[in-house]
mmCIF file of C-alpha atoms in Angstrom:
data_model
loop_
_atom_site.group_PDB
_atom_site.id
_atom_site.type_symbol
_atom_site.label_atom_id
_atom_site.label_comp_id
_atom_site.label_asym_id
_atom_site.label_seq_id
_atom_site.Cartn_x
_atom_site.Cartn_y
_atom_site.Cartn_z
ATOM 1 C CA MET Y 1 -9.096 -8.933 2.740
ATOM 2 C CA VAL Y 2 -7.977 -11.074 -0.137
ATOM 3 C CA SER Y 3 -8.463 -14.756 0.619
ATOM 4 C CA ASP Y 4 -6.337 -16.233 -2.133
ATOM 5 C CA PRO Y 5 -3.789 -13.860 -3.635
ATOM 6 C CA TYR Y 6 -2.814 -16.345 -6.300
ATOM 7 C CA GLU Y 7 -6.406 -16.474 -7.567
ATOM 8 C CA VAL Y 8 -6.687 -12.670 -7.560
ATOM 9 C CA LEU Y 9 -3.550 -12.415 -9.700
ATOM 10 C CA GLY Y 10 -4.608 -15.365 -11.904
ATOM 11 C CA VAL Y 11 -1.518 -17.456 -11.292
ATOM 12 C CA ARG Y 12 -1.085 -20.928 -9.900
ATOM 13 C CA GLN Y 13 0.181 -21.554 -6.393
ATOM 14 C CA GLY Y 14 3.924 -21.962 -6.572
ATOM 15 C CA ALA Y 15 4.182 -19.588 -9.519
ATOM 16 C CA SER Y 16 7.645 -18.074 -10.081
ATOM 17 C CA GLU Y 17 8.529 -14.575 -8.999
ATOM 18 C CA ALA Y 18 8.591 -13.503 -12.728
ATOM 19 C CA GLU Y 19 5.131 -15.030 -13.376
ATOM 20 C CA ILE Y 20 3.679 -13.198 -10.362
ATOM 21 C CA LYS Y 21 5.200 -9.894 -11.313
ATOM 22 C CA GLU Y 22 4.066 -10.248 -14.906
ATOM 23 C CA ALA Y 23 0.497 -11.001 -13.804
ATOM 24 C CA TYR Y 24 0.585 -8.071 -11.402
ATOM 25 C CA ARG Y 25 1.812 -5.681 -14.081
ATOM 26 C CA ASN Y 26 -0.839 -6.758 -16.521
ATOM 27 C CA LEU Y 27 -3.627 -6.397 -13.995
ATOM 28 C CA VAL Y 28 -2.379 -2.972 -12.889
ATOM 29 C CA LYS Y 29 -2.520 -1.849 -16.512
ATOM 30 C CA LYS Y 30 -6.001 -3.408 -16.976
ATOM 31 C CA TYR Y 31 -7.513 -1.722 -13.924
ATOM 32 C CA HIS Y 32 -5.480 1.586 -13.989
ATOM 33 C CA PRO Y 33 -7.708 4.482 -12.957
ATOM 34 C CA ASP Y 34 -6.720 6.560 -15.995
ATOM 35 C CA LYS Y 35 -8.449 3.990 -18.187
ATOM 36 C CA TYR Y 36 -11.748 4.460 -16.347
ATOM 37 C CA GLN Y 37 -12.022 8.223 -15.836
ATOM 38 C CA GLY Y 38 -15.653 9.198 -16.437
ATOM 39 C CA ASN Y 39 -16.620 5.511 -16.875
ATOM 40 C CA PRO Y 40 -19.424 4.001 -14.775
ATOM 41 C CA LEU Y 41 -17.092 1.027 -14.077
ATOM 42 C CA ALA Y 42 -14.503 3.291 -12.370
ATOM 43 C CA GLY Y 43 -15.610 2.203 -8.890
ATOM 44 C CA LEU Y 44 -15.358 -1.517 -9.811
ATOM 45 C CA ALA Y 45 -11.971 -1.000 -11.444
ATOM 46 C CA GLU Y 46 -10.722 0.810 -8.325
ATOM 47 C CA GLU Y 47 -11.868 -2.037 -6.112
ATOM 48 C CA LYS Y 48 -10.259 -4.637 -8.380
ATOM 49 C CA LEU Y 49 -7.033 -2.634 -8.430
ATOM 50 C CA ARG Y 50 -7.113 -2.546 -4.628
ATOM 51 C CA GLU Y 51 -7.449 -6.309 -4.515
ATOM 52 C CA VAL Y 52 -4.634 -6.792 -7.023
ATOM 53 C CA ASN Y 53 -2.345 -4.551 -4.981
ATOM 54 C CA GLU Y 54 -3.294 -6.275 -1.727
ATOM 55 C CA ALA Y 55 -2.701 -9.761 -3.315
ATOM 56 C CA TYR Y 56 0.664 -8.697 -4.681
ATOM 57 C CA GLU Y 57 1.679 -7.211 -1.266
ATOM 58 C CA MET Y 58 0.660 -10.474 0.389
ATOM 59 C CA LEU Y 59 2.832 -12.482 -1.967
ATOM 60 C CA SER Y 60 5.749 -10.059 -1.862
ATOM 61 C CA GLY Y 61 5.715 -9.698 1.912
ATOM 62 C CA GLY Y 62 5.107 -5.932 1.281
ATOM 63 C CA ASN Y 63 8.741 -5.326 0.280
ATOM 64 C CA GLY Y 64 8.561 -5.693 -3.486
ATOM 65 C CA SER Y 65 10.247 -9.073 -3.672
ATOM 66 C CA VAL Y 66 7.944 -12.013 -4.256
ATOM 67 C CA ALA Y 67 7.759 -14.947 -1.822
ATOM 68 C CA GLY Y 68 10.700 -13.810 0.157
ATOM 69 C CA ALA Y 69 13.112 -13.678 -2.716
ATOM 70 C CA SER Y 70 15.564 -10.831 -2.652
ATOM 71 C CA GLY Y 71 14.705 -7.856 -4.801
ATOM 72 C CA ALA Y 72 14.665 -4.152 -4.914
ATOM 73 C CA GLY Y 73 12.087 -2.730 -2.551
ATOM 74 C CA PHE Y 74 11.519 0.807 -1.409
ATOM 75 C CA SER Y 75 14.452 2.223 0.555
ATOM 76 C CA GLY Y 76 13.377 5.772 1.146
ATOM 77 C CA ALA Y 77 16.952 6.841 0.743
ATOM 78 C CA THR Y 78 16.110 8.929 -2.269
ATOM 79 C CA TYR Y 79 13.265 11.388 -2.294
ATOM 80 C CA GLY Y 80 13.819 13.057 1.056
ATOM 81 C CA GLY Y 81 15.327 10.319 3.190
ATOM 82 C CA ASN Y 82 13.647 8.183 5.757
ATOM 83 C CA TYR Y 83 9.966 9.184 5.794
ATOM 84 C CA GLY Y 84 9.468 8.189 9.410
ATOM 85 C CA LYS Y 85 12.217 10.581 10.604
ATOM 86 C CA SER Y 86 11.660 13.470 8.154
ATOM 87 C CA ALA Y 87 11.082 16.894 9.731
ATOM 88 C CA SER Y 88 7.908 17.339 7.793
ATOM 89 C CA GLY Y 89 6.778 13.854 8.799
ATOM 90 C CA GLN Y 90 5.746 14.976 12.207
ATOM 91 C CA GLY Y 91 2.084 15.141 13.149
ATOM 92 C CA GLN Y 92 -0.932 13.640 11.521
ATOM 93 C CA PHE Y 93 0.899 12.156 8.510
ATOM 94 C CA ARG Y 94 3.719 10.581 10.475
ATOM 95 C CA ASP Y 95 2.110 7.119 10.313
ATOM 96 C CA VAL Y 96 1.708 7.427 6.509
ATOM 97 C CA ARG Y 97 5.421 8.177 6.166
ATOM 98 C CA ILE Y 98 6.326 5.221 8.411
ATOM 99 C CA ALA Y 99 4.039 2.984 6.250
ATOM 100 C CA LEU Y 100 5.675 4.243 3.089
ATOM 101 C CA ASP Y 101 9.143 3.757 4.632
ATOM 102 C CA SER Y 102 8.332 0.131 5.549
ATOM 103 C CA ASN Y 103 6.643 -0.334 2.141
ATOM 104 C CA ASN Y 104 3.288 -1.059 3.652
ATOM 105 C CA LEU Y 105 1.425 0.508 0.747
ATOM 106 C CA ALA Y 106 -2.016 -0.789 1.780
ATOM 107 C CA LEU Y 107 -1.755 0.892 5.123
ATOM 108 C CA ALA Y 108 -0.422 4.101 3.611
ATOM 109 C CA GLN Y 109 -3.295 4.237 1.133
ATOM 110 C CA GLN Y 110 -5.887 3.511 3.861
ATOM 111 C CA LEU Y 111 -4.482 6.317 6.088
ATOM 112 C CA LEU Y 112 -4.562 8.766 3.275
ATOM 113 C CA ILE Y 113 -8.059 7.854 2.109
ATOM 114 C CA THR Y 114 -9.467 8.264 5.633
ATOM 115 C CA SER Y 115 -7.687 11.547 6.398
ATOM 116 C CA PRO Y 116 -10.026 14.545 6.268
ATOM 117 C CA VAL Y 117 -7.064 16.797 5.636
ATOM 118 C CA ARG Y 118 -5.969 17.538 1.994
ATOM 119 C CA ASP Y 119 -3.007 19.788 2.531
ATOM 120 C CA ALA Y 120 0.429 19.848 0.850
ATOM 121 C CA GLU Y 121 1.737 16.924 2.920
ATOM 122 C CA TRP Y 122 -1.324 14.827 1.937
ATOM 123 C CA PHE Y 123 -0.721 15.534 -1.766
ATOM 124 C CA PHE Y 124 2.997 14.823 -1.386
ATOM 125 C CA LEU Y 125 2.462 11.485 0.305
ATOM 126 C CA SER Y 126 -0.254 10.599 -2.165
ATOM 127 C CA GLY Y 127 2.160 11.324 -4.965
ATOM 128 C CA VAL Y 128 4.867 9.166 -3.406
ATOM 129 C CA LEU Y 129 2.332 6.361 -2.989
ATOM 130 C CA SER Y 130 1.208 6.660 -6.607
ATOM 131 C CA VAL Y 131 4.773 6.508 -7.821
ATOM 132 C CA LYS Y 132 5.510 3.433 -5.744
ATOM 133 C CA ARG Y 133 2.425 1.783 -7.197
ATOM 134 C CA GLY Y 134 3.584 2.614 -10.699
ATOM 135 C CA PHE Y 135 0.997 5.296 -11.361
ATOM 136 C CA ILE Y 136 3.519 7.909 -12.418
ATOM 137 C CA GLU Y 137 1.167 10.434 -14.032
ATOM 138 C CA ASP Y 138 -1.035 10.448 -10.941
ATOM 139 C CA GLY Y 139 2.074 10.705 -8.781
ATOM 140 C CA ILE Y 140 3.426 13.693 -10.781
ATOM 141 C CA ALA Y 141 0.010 15.456 -10.516
ATOM 142 C CA ASN Y 142 -0.139 14.981 -6.722
ATOM 143 C CA LEU Y 143 3.507 15.989 -6.261
ATOM 144 C CA GLN Y 144 2.819 19.110 -8.432
ATOM 145 C CA GLN Y 145 -0.204 20.018 -6.207
ATOM 146 C CA ALA Y 146 1.951 19.636 -3.101
ATOM 147 C CA ARG Y 147 4.480 22.099 -4.586
ATOM 148 C CA ARG Y 148 1.688 24.542 -5.375
ATOM 149 C CA LEU Y 149 0.421 24.399 -1.818
ATOM 150 C CA ASP Y 150 3.853 24.625 -0.210
ATOM 151 C CA PRO Y 151 6.327 26.069 -2.822
ATOM 152 C CA ASN Y 152 9.114 26.526 -0.290
ATOM 153 C CA ASN Y 153 9.364 22.860 0.824
ATOM 154 C CA PRO Y 154 12.645 21.515 -0.494
ATOM 155 C CA GLU Y 155 11.638 17.865 -0.103
ATOM 156 C CA TYR Y 156 8.545 18.343 -2.231
ATOM 157 C CA ALA Y 157 10.641 20.185 -4.885
ATOM 158 C CA GLN Y 158 13.319 17.475 -4.902
ATOM 159 C CA VAL Y 159 10.917 14.604 -5.300
ATOM 160 C CA TYR Y 160 8.806 16.335 -7.912
ATOM 161 C CA GLN Y 161 11.928 17.186 -9.961
ATOM 162 C CA GLN Y 162 13.275 13.645 -9.832
ATOM 163 C CA VAL Y 163 9.972 11.982 -10.741
ATOM 164 C CA SER Y 164 8.999 14.474 -13.458
ATOM 165 C CA SER Y 165 12.510 14.358 -15.028
ATOM 166 C CA ALA Y 166 12.364 10.585 -15.212
ATOM 167 C CA GLY Y 167 8.882 10.747 -16.663
ATOM 168 C CA ASN Y 168 10.030 13.194 -19.407
ATOM 169 C CA ILE Y 169 12.928 10.926 -20.258
ATOM 170 C CA TYR Y 170 10.484 8.070 -20.622
ATOM 171 C CA ARG Y 171 8.051 9.928 -22.762
ATOM 172 C CA THR Y 172 10.808 11.098 -25.052
ATOM 173 C CA ARG Y 173 12.007 7.551 -25.668
ATOM 174 C CA SER Y 174 8.710 5.672 -25.328
ATOM 175 C CA ASP Y 175 8.347 4.843 -29.012
ATOM 176 C CA ALA Y 176 11.955 3.646 -29.285
ATOM 177 C CA TYR Y 177 11.387 1.182 -26.485
ATOM 178 C CA GLY Y 178 7.984 -0.095 -27.615
ATOM 179 C CA TYR Y 179 5.868 1.615 -24.895
ATOM 180 C CA ASP Y 180 2.764 3.519 -25.622
ATOM 181 C CA SER Y 181 3.253 7.196 -25.748
ATOM 182 C CA ASP Y 182 0.201 7.687 -23.574
ATOM 183 C CA GLY Y 183 2.220 6.565 -20.553
ATOM 184 C CA ALA Y 184 0.630 3.157 -20.035
ATOM 185 C CA GLY Y 185 4.011 1.528 -19.640
ATOM 186 C CA LEU Y 186 5.551 4.420 -17.767
ATOM 187 C CA GLY Y 187 5.127 2.974 -14.340
ATOM 188 C CA ASN Y 188 6.963 -0.196 -15.173
ATOM 189 C CA ALA Y 189 9.652 1.612 -17.197
ATOM 190 C CA LEU Y 190 10.434 4.046 -14.426
ATOM 191 C CA CYS Y 191 9.993 1.518 -11.655
ATOM 192 C CA CYS Y 192 12.461 -0.849 -13.211
ATOM 193 C CA ALA Y 193 14.955 1.720 -14.553
ATOM 194 C CA ALA Y 194 15.136 4.860 -12.536
ATOM 195 C CA ILE Y 195 13.098 4.956 -9.363
ATOM 196 C CA PRO Y 196 14.040 3.138 -6.155
ATOM 197 C CA TYR Y 197 10.363 3.117 -4.997
ATOM 198 C CA CYS Y 198 9.788 0.048 -7.211
ATOM 199 C CA CYS Y 199 7.182 -2.288 -5.821
ATOM 200 C CA CYS Y 200 6.508 -4.127 -9.049
ATOM 201 C CA CYS Y 201 9.850 -5.532 -10.017
#
């Protein structure tokens, strides 16, 4: 449990919503798992990223808007509707869908990590969680795996198509907008421009 979310994010108490979001975005980029693949510091970076996400959720009240200010949080209206009531949300992953629907990303992540099952639903929900956290490439990979495991699921197909299309648009225009073509800015660009799962803006 994070004791001082302001300290974790490196901002002063009473920092503005914009300052908190900027600090969060910078730290997510710094500790992103893609930067540490095959690196002995991967575990430390993962733990730091977990702390950063937890601190941001504490300050945003878990809804994507900092310190109670109004902002765009996750609605669940796109990408298959309300997760808690989805037909495929029954059973063991129902609580994960409810956590995603209420934008409780820490709980959703914990439930997914501790689940021994790695079926299509697990990969789908992991993909949605990754997209919400701004890790678009990881999200696309997990959504793609969900589709491979359950190719006839229309919800998986719809979400995969929406996320990958938005990702392709970003990649095509990345240089024009000043983002790295390796996708480092993809999460923020998509989060802020095209995807209603935004938890960082």
